[in-house]
């Protein structure tokens, strides 16, 4: 199953986009069922912001890392 997340705009600065990605990833972590990677795109003109990597912790909750190394901004 492929899932993408849309946040912000290409006109937003990187700090705002990072904040929006973090907020969205926090919400998503609450509903994850398995380890998963999710690309985050700008909502208007599609530009890759980051890849969120979700991993299940021992207590059953999910942690995530936002990887901005592949960004196209």
PDB file of N, CA and C in Angstrom:
ATOM      1  N   UNK A   1       0.837  -1.184   0.000  1.00  0.00           N
ATOM      2  CA  UNK A   1       0.000   0.000   0.000  1.00  0.00           C
ATOM      3  C   UNK A   1       0.883   1.249   0.000  1.00  0.00           C
ATOM      4  N   UNK A   2       0.683   2.118  -0.937  1.00  0.00           N
ATOM      5  CA  UNK A   2       1.456   3.348  -1.028  1.00  0.00           C
ATOM      6  C   UNK A   2       0.679   4.468  -0.365  1.00  0.00           C
ATOM      7  N   UNK A   3       1.393   5.253   0.420  1.00  0.00           N
ATOM      8  CA  UNK A   3       0.765   6.389   1.091  1.00  0.00           C
ATOM      9  C   UNK A   3       1.710   7.568   0.990  1.00  0.00           C
ATOM     10  N   UNK A   4       1.206   8.692   0.531  1.00  0.00           N
ATOM     11  CA  UNK A   4       1.966   9.937   0.476  1.00  0.00           C
ATOM     12  C   UNK A   4       1.319  10.936   1.417  1.00  0.00           C
ATOM     13  N   UNK A   5       2.104  11.904   1.873  1.00  0.00           N
ATOM     14  CA  UNK A   5       1.576  12.971   2.707  1.00  0.00           C
ATOM     15  C   UNK A   5       1.806  14.291   1.984  1.00  0.00           C
ATOM     16  N   UNK A   6       0.792  15.141   1.950  1.00  0.00           N
ATOM     17  CA  UNK A   6       0.886  16.455   1.325  1.00  0.00           C
ATOM     18  C   UNK A   6       0.841  17.520   2.407  1.00  0.00           C
ATOM     19  N   UNK A   7       1.863  18.386   2.413  1.00  0.00           N
ATOM     20  CA  UNK A   7       1.913  19.482   3.395  1.00  0.00           C
ATOM     21  C   UNK A   7       2.500  20.728   2.751  1.00  0.00           C
ATOM     22  N   UNK A   8       2.069  21.879   3.198  1.00  0.00           N
ATOM     23  CA  UNK A   8       2.686  23.144   2.818  1.00  0.00           C
ATOM     24  C   UNK A   8       2.659  23.463   1.335  1.00  0.00           C
ATOM     25  N   UNK A   9       3.553  24.374   0.971  1.00  0.00           N
ATOM     26  CA  UNK A   9       3.640  24.905  -0.388  1.00  0.00           C
ATOM     27  C   UNK A   9       5.107  25.079  -0.776  1.00  0.00           C
ATOM     28  N   UNK A  10       5.378  25.084  -2.063  1.00  0.00           N
ATOM     29  CA  UNK A  10       6.753  25.340  -2.512  1.00  0.00           C
ATOM     30  C   UNK A  10       7.206  26.745  -2.120  1.00  0.00           C
ATOM     31  N   UNK A  11       6.269  27.624  -1.787  1.00  0.00           N
ATOM     32  CA  UNK A  11       6.611  28.985  -1.374  1.00  0.00           C
ATOM     33  C   UNK A  11       6.961  29.088   0.112  1.00  0.00           C
ATOM     34  N   UNK A  12       6.726  28.010   0.891  1.00  0.00           N
ATOM     35  CA  UNK A  12       7.077  28.003   2.309  1.00  0.00           C
ATOM     36  C   UNK A  12       8.578  27.808   2.472  1.00  0.00           C
ATOM     37  N   UNK A  13       9.140  28.404   3.524  1.00  0.00           N
ATOM     38  CA  UNK A  13      10.570  28.193   3.768  1.00  0.00           C
ATOM     39  C   UNK A  13      10.784  26.806   4.379  1.00  0.00           C
ATOM     40  N   UNK A  14      12.024  26.353   4.373  1.00  0.00           N
ATOM     41  CA  UNK A  14      12.344  25.004   4.813  1.00  0.00           C
ATOM     42  C   UNK A  14      11.980  24.786   6.281  1.00  0.00           C
ATOM     43  N   UNK A  15      12.175  25.774   7.121  1.00  0.00           N
ATOM     44  CA  UNK A  15      11.837  25.620   8.535  1.00  0.00           C
ATOM     45  C   UNK A  15      10.341  25.362   8.722  1.00  0.00           C
ATOM     46  N   UNK A  16       9.508  26.076   7.989  1.00  0.00           N
ATOM     47  CA  UNK A  16       8.059  25.861   8.080  1.00  0.00           C
ATOM     48  C   UNK A  16       7.699  24.468   7.581  1.00  0.00           C
ATOM     49  N   UNK A  17       8.311  24.052   6.467  1.00  0.00           N
ATOM     50  CA  UNK A  17       8.026  22.726   5.928  1.00  0.00           C
ATOM     51  C   UNK A  17       8.461  21.635   6.903  1.00  0.00           C
ATOM     52  N   UNK A  18       9.599  21.811   7.553  1.00  0.00           N
ATOM     53  CA  UNK A  18      10.058  20.823   8.541  1.00  0.00           C
ATOM     54  C   UNK A  18       9.052  20.724   9.682  1.00  0.00           C
ATOM     55  N   UNK A  19       8.556  21.856  10.142  1.00  0.00           N
ATOM     56  CA  UNK A  19       7.575  21.882  11.229  1.00  0.00           C
ATOM     57  C   UNK A  19       6.293  21.163  10.803  1.00  0.00           C
ATOM     58  N   UNK A  20       5.810  21.451   9.595  1.00  0.00           N
ATOM     59  CA  UNK A  20       4.597  20.815   9.099  1.00  0.00           C
ATOM     60  C   UNK A  20       4.778  19.308   8.941  1.00  0.00           C
ATOM     61  N   UNK A  21       5.933  18.900   8.450  1.00  0.00           N
ATOM     62  CA  UNK A  21       6.217  17.469   8.294  1.00  0.00           C
ATOM     63  C   UNK A  21       6.239  16.786   9.652  1.00  0.00           C
ATOM     64  N   UNK A  22       6.877  17.414  10.618  1.00  0.00           N
ATOM     65  CA  UNK A  22       6.949  16.838  11.953  1.00  0.00           C
ATOM     66  C   UNK A  22       5.555  16.691  12.570  1.00  0.00           C
ATOM     67  N   UNK A  23       4.730  17.711  12.426  1.00  0.00           N
ATOM     68  CA  UNK A  23       3.366  17.652  12.964  1.00  0.00           C
ATOM     69  C   UNK A  23       2.564  16.529  12.305  1.00  0.00           C
ATOM     70  N   UNK A  24       2.672  16.419  10.991  1.00  0.00           N
ATOM     71  CA  UNK A  24       1.936  15.376  10.264  1.00  0.00           C
ATOM     72  C   UNK A  24       2.457  13.986  10.641  1.00  0.00           C
ATOM     73  N   UNK A  25       3.768  13.837  10.783  1.00  0.00           N
ATOM     74  CA  UNK A  25       4.353  12.549  11.150  1.00  0.00           C
ATOM     75  C   UNK A  25       3.912  12.134  12.550  1.00  0.00           C
ATOM     76  N   UNK A  26       3.809  13.081  13.464  1.00  0.00           N
ATOM     77  CA  UNK A  26       3.329  12.772  14.819  1.00  0.00           C
ATOM     78  C   UNK A  26       1.914  12.207  14.766  1.00  0.00           C
ATOM     79  N   UNK A  27       1.066  12.816  13.951  1.00  0.00           N
ATOM     80  CA  UNK A  27      -0.306  12.326  13.795  1.00  0.00           C
ATOM     81  C   UNK A  27      -0.311  10.927  13.193  1.00  0.00           C
ATOM     82  N   UNK A  28       0.505  10.733  12.165  1.00  0.00           N
ATOM     83  CA  UNK A  28       0.543   9.450  11.469  1.00  0.00           C
ATOM     84  C   UNK A  28       1.078   8.337  12.366  1.00  0.00           C
ATOM     85  N   UNK A  29       2.037   8.650  13.218  1.00  0.00           N
ATOM     86  CA  UNK A  29       2.644   7.644  14.093  1.00  0.00           C
ATOM     87  C   UNK A  29       1.597   7.020  15.020  1.00  0.00           C
ATOM     88  N   UNK A  30       0.558   7.754  15.326  1.00  0.00           N
ATOM     89  CA  UNK A  30      -0.493   7.255  16.217  1.00  0.00           C
ATOM     90  C   UNK A  30      -1.372   6.208  15.553  1.00  0.00           C
ATOM     91  N   UNK A  31      -1.360   6.143  14.214  1.00  0.00           N
ATOM     92  CA  UNK A  31      -2.237   5.221  13.499  1.00  0.00           C
ATOM     93  C   UNK A  31      -1.493   4.118  12.757  1.00  0.00           C
ATOM     94  N   UNK A  32      -0.172   4.093  12.830  1.00  0.00           N
ATOM     95  CA  UNK A  32       0.627   3.087  12.115  1.00  0.00           C
ATOM     96  C   UNK A  32       0.377   1.693  12.682  1.00  0.00           C
ATOM     97  N   UNK A  33       0.446   0.701  11.824  1.00  0.00           N
ATOM     98  CA  UNK A  33       0.279  -0.691  12.223  1.00  0.00           C
ATOM     99  C   UNK A  33       1.549  -1.506  11.967  1.00  0.00           C
ATOM    100  N   UNK A  34       2.423  -1.000  11.110  1.00  0.00           N
ATOM    101  CA  UNK A  34       3.656  -1.711  10.781  1.00  0.00           C
ATOM    102  C   UNK A  34       4.713  -0.700  10.350  1.00  0.00           C
ATOM    103  N   UNK A  35       5.977  -1.155  10.263  1.00  0.00           N
ATOM    104  CA  UNK A  35       7.047  -0.281   9.789  1.00  0.00           C
ATOM    105  C   UNK A  35       6.694   0.196   8.385  1.00  0.00           C
ATOM    106  N   UNK A  36       6.981   1.465   8.123  1.00  0.00           N
ATOM    107  CA  UNK A  36       6.509   2.060   6.874  1.00  0.00           C
ATOM    108  C   UNK A  36       7.347   3.277   6.528  1.00  0.00           C
ATOM    109  N   UNK A  37       7.481   3.579   5.245  1.00  0.00           N
ATOM    110  CA  UNK A  37       8.102   4.824   4.777  1.00  0.00           C
ATOM    111  C   UNK A  37       7.058   5.625   4.021  1.00  0.00           C
ATOM    112  N   UNK A  38       7.021   6.933   4.281  1.00  0.00           N
ATOM    113  CA  UNK A  38       6.032   7.803   3.653  1.00  0.00           C
ATOM    114  C   UNK A  38       6.733   9.024   3.066  1.00  0.00           C
ATOM    115  N   UNK A  39       6.609   9.248   1.750  1.00  0.00           N
ATOM    116  CA  UNK A  39       7.153  10.481   1.174  1.00  0.00           C
ATOM    117  C   UNK A  39       6.250  11.669   1.503  1.00  0.00           C
ATOM    118  N   UNK A  40       6.864  12.795   1.842  1.00  0.00           N
ATOM    119  CA  UNK A  40       6.143  14.035   2.118  1.00  0.00           C
ATOM    120  C   UNK A  40       6.388  14.989   0.941  1.00  0.00           C
ATOM    121  N   UNK A  41       5.312  15.470   0.345  1.00  0.00           N
ATOM    122  CA  UNK A  41       5.342  16.349  -0.820  1.00  0.00           C
ATOM    123  C   UNK A  41       4.690  17.677  -0.480  1.00  0.00           C
ATOM    124  N   UNK A  42       5.086  18.723  -1.196  1.00  0.00           N
ATOM    125  CA  UNK A  42       4.346  19.973  -1.087  1.00  0.00           C
ATOM    126  C   UNK A  42       2.987  19.762  -1.740  1.00  0.00           C
ATOM    127  N   UNK A  43       1.970  20.422  -1.204  1.00  0.00           N
ATOM    128  CA  UNK A  43       0.598  20.181  -1.645  1.00  0.00           C
ATOM    129  C   UNK A  43       0.252  20.863  -2.966  1.00  0.00           C
ATOM    130  N   UNK A  44       0.963  21.941  -3.312  1.00  0.00           N
ATOM    131  CA  UNK A  44       0.602  22.647  -4.549  1.00  0.00           C
ATOM    132  C   UNK A  44       1.366  22.066  -5.746  1.00  0.00           C
ATOM    133  N   UNK A  45       2.546  22.507  -5.987  1.00  0.00           N
ATOM    134  CA  UNK A  45       3.398  21.945  -7.041  1.00  0.00           C
ATOM    135  C   UNK A  45       4.203  20.838  -6.375  1.00  0.00           C
ATOM    136  N   UNK A  46       4.071  19.591  -6.818  1.00  0.00           N
ATOM    137  CA  UNK A  46       4.699  18.497  -6.073  1.00  0.00           C
ATOM    138  C   UNK A  46       6.238  18.529  -6.093  1.00  0.00           C
ATOM    139  N   UNK A  47       6.791  18.828  -4.928  1.00  0.00           N
ATOM    140  CA  UNK A  47       8.230  18.754  -4.687  1.00  0.00           C
ATOM    141  C   UNK A  47       8.420  17.880  -3.457  1.00  0.00           C
ATOM    142  N   UNK A  48       9.365  16.962  -3.525  1.00  0.00           N
ATOM    143  CA  UNK A  48       9.632  16.084  -2.396  1.00  0.00           C
ATOM    144  C   UNK A  48      10.284  16.876  -1.270  1.00  0.00           C
ATOM    145  N   UNK A  49       9.711  16.811  -0.078  1.00  0.00           N
ATOM    146  CA  UNK A  49      10.264  17.496   1.084  1.00  0.00           C
ATOM    147  C   UNK A  49      11.175  16.543   1.851  1.00  0.00           C
ATOM    148  N   UNK A  50      10.640  15.368   2.188  1.00  0.00           N
ATOM    149  CA  UNK A  50      11.409  14.392   2.955  1.00  0.00           C
ATOM    150  C   UNK A  50      10.733  13.028   2.871  1.00  0.00           C
ATOM    151  N   UNK A  51      11.402  12.040   3.436  1.00  0.00           N
ATOM    152  CA  UNK A  51      10.834  10.707   3.598  1.00  0.00           C
ATOM    153  C   UNK A  51      10.730  10.450   5.094  1.00  0.00           C
ATOM    154  N   UNK A  52       9.544  10.098   5.560  1.00  0.00           N
ATOM    155  CA  UNK A  52       9.360   9.733   6.966  1.00  0.00           C
ATOM    156  C   UNK A  52       9.502   8.225   7.084  1.00  0.00           C
ATOM    157  N   UNK A  53      10.345   7.792   8.018  1.00  0.00           N
ATOM    158  CA  UNK A  53      10.559   6.363   8.250  1.00  0.00           C
ATOM    159  C   UNK A  53      10.002   6.024   9.624  1.00  0.00           C
ATOM    160  N   UNK A  54       8.933   5.222   9.641  1.00  0.00           N
ATOM    161  CA  UNK A  54       8.251   4.837  10.874  1.00  0.00           C
ATOM    162  C   UNK A  54       8.698   3.438  11.275  1.00  0.00           C
ATOM    163  N   UNK A  55       9.066   3.277  12.545  1.00  0.00           N
ATOM    164  CA  UNK A  55       9.493   1.986  13.068  1.00  0.00           C
ATOM    165  C   UNK A  55       8.800   1.717  14.393  1.00  0.00           C
ATOM    166  N   UNK A  56       8.335   0.479  14.548  1.00  0.00           N
ATOM    167  CA  UNK A  56       7.651   0.078  15.766  1.00  0.00           C
ATOM    168  C   UNK A  56       8.664  -0.118  16.897  1.00  0.00           C
ATOM    169  N   UNK A  57       8.362   0.473  18.058  1.00  0.00           N
ATOM    170  CA  UNK A  57       9.211   0.329  19.233  1.00  0.00           C
ATOM    171  C   UNK A  57       8.751  -0.889  20.048  1.00  0.00           C
ATOM    172  N   UNK A  58       9.560  -1.278  21.018  1.00  0.00           N
ATOM    173  CA  UNK A  58       9.242  -2.449  21.841  1.00  0.00           C
ATOM    174  C   UNK A  58       7.906  -2.317  22.566  1.00  0.00           C
ATOM    175  N   UNK A  59       7.529  -1.098  22.933  1.00  0.00           N
ATOM    176  CA  UNK A  59       6.263  -0.904  23.654  1.00  0.00           C
ATOM    177  C   UNK A  59       5.040  -0.859  22.728  1.00  0.00           C
ATOM    178  N   UNK A  60       5.270  -1.037  21.415  1.00  0.00           N
ATOM    179  CA  UNK A  60       4.170  -1.070  20.452  1.00  0.00           C
ATOM    180  C   UNK A  60       3.868   0.266  19.800  1.00  0.00           C
ATOM    181  N   UNK A  61       4.415   1.348  20.340  1.00  0.00           N
ATOM    182  CA  UNK A  61       4.221   2.655  19.712  1.00  0.00           C
ATOM    183  C   UNK A  61       5.209   2.796  18.547  1.00  0.00           C
ATOM    184  N   UNK A  62       5.038   3.862  17.782  1.00  0.00           N
ATOM    185  CA  UNK A  62       5.894   4.070  16.621  1.00  0.00           C
ATOM    186  C   UNK A  62       6.740   5.326  16.772  1.00  0.00           C
ATOM    187  N   UNK A  63       7.999   5.181  16.418  1.00  0.00           N
ATOM    188  CA  UNK A  63       8.918   6.314  16.348  1.00  0.00           C
ATOM    189  C   UNK A  63       9.114   6.627  14.864  1.00  0.00           C
ATOM    190  N   UNK A  64       9.580   7.828  14.570  1.00  0.00           N
ATOM    191  CA  UNK A  64       9.820   8.178  13.171  1.00  0.00           C
ATOM    192  C   UNK A  64      11.061   9.049  13.069  1.00  0.00           C
ATOM    193  N   UNK A  65      11.634   9.001  11.887  1.00  0.00           N
ATOM    194  CA  UNK A  65      12.771   9.853  11.519  1.00  0.00           C
ATOM    195  C   UNK A  65      12.392  10.515  10.207  1.00  0.00           C
ATOM    196  N   UNK A  66      12.615  11.814  10.109  1.00  0.00           N
ATOM    197  CA  UNK A  66      12.383  12.543   8.857  1.00  0.00           C
ATOM    198  C   UNK A  66      13.719  12.700   8.144  1.00  0.00           C
ATOM    199  N   UNK A  67      13.808  12.125   6.948  1.00  0.00           N
ATOM    200  CA  UNK A  67      15.041  12.159   6.170  1.00  0.00           C
ATOM    201  C   UNK A  67      14.868  13.182   5.030  1.00  0.00           C
ATOM    202  N   UNK A  68      15.596  14.299   5.139  1.00  0.00           N
ATOM    203  CA  UNK A  68      15.516  15.373   4.146  1.00  0.00           C
ATOM    204  C   UNK A  68      16.589  15.267   3.060  1.00  0.00           C
ATOM    205  N   UNK A  69      17.374  14.200   3.079  1.00  0.00           N
ATOM    206  CA  UNK A  69      18.516  14.094   2.154  1.00  0.00           C
ATOM    207  C   UNK A  69      18.108  13.933   0.694  1.00  0.00           C
ATOM    208  N   UNK A  70      16.882  13.523   0.420  1.00  0.00           N
ATOM    209  CA  UNK A  70      16.423  13.343  -0.963  1.00  0.00           C
ATOM    210  C   UNK A  70      15.512  14.455  -1.452  1.00  0.00           C
ATOM    211  N   UNK A  71      15.398  15.512  -0.675  1.00  0.00           N
ATOM    212  CA  UNK A  71      14.507  16.621  -1.007  1.00  0.00           C
ATOM    213  C   UNK A  71      14.805  17.183  -2.399  1.00  0.00           C
ATOM    214  N   UNK A  72      13.758  17.578  -3.110  1.00  0.00           N
ATOM    215  CA  UNK A  72      13.926  18.205  -4.431  1.00  0.00           C
ATOM    216  C   UNK A  72      13.695  19.707  -4.371  1.00  0.00           C
ATOM    217  N   UNK A  73      13.596  20.256  -3.167  1.00  0.00           N
ATOM    218  CA  UNK A  73      13.390  21.705  -3.015  1.00  0.00           C
ATOM    219  C   UNK A  73      14.671  22.465  -3.227  1.00  0.00           C
TER     220      UNK A  73
END
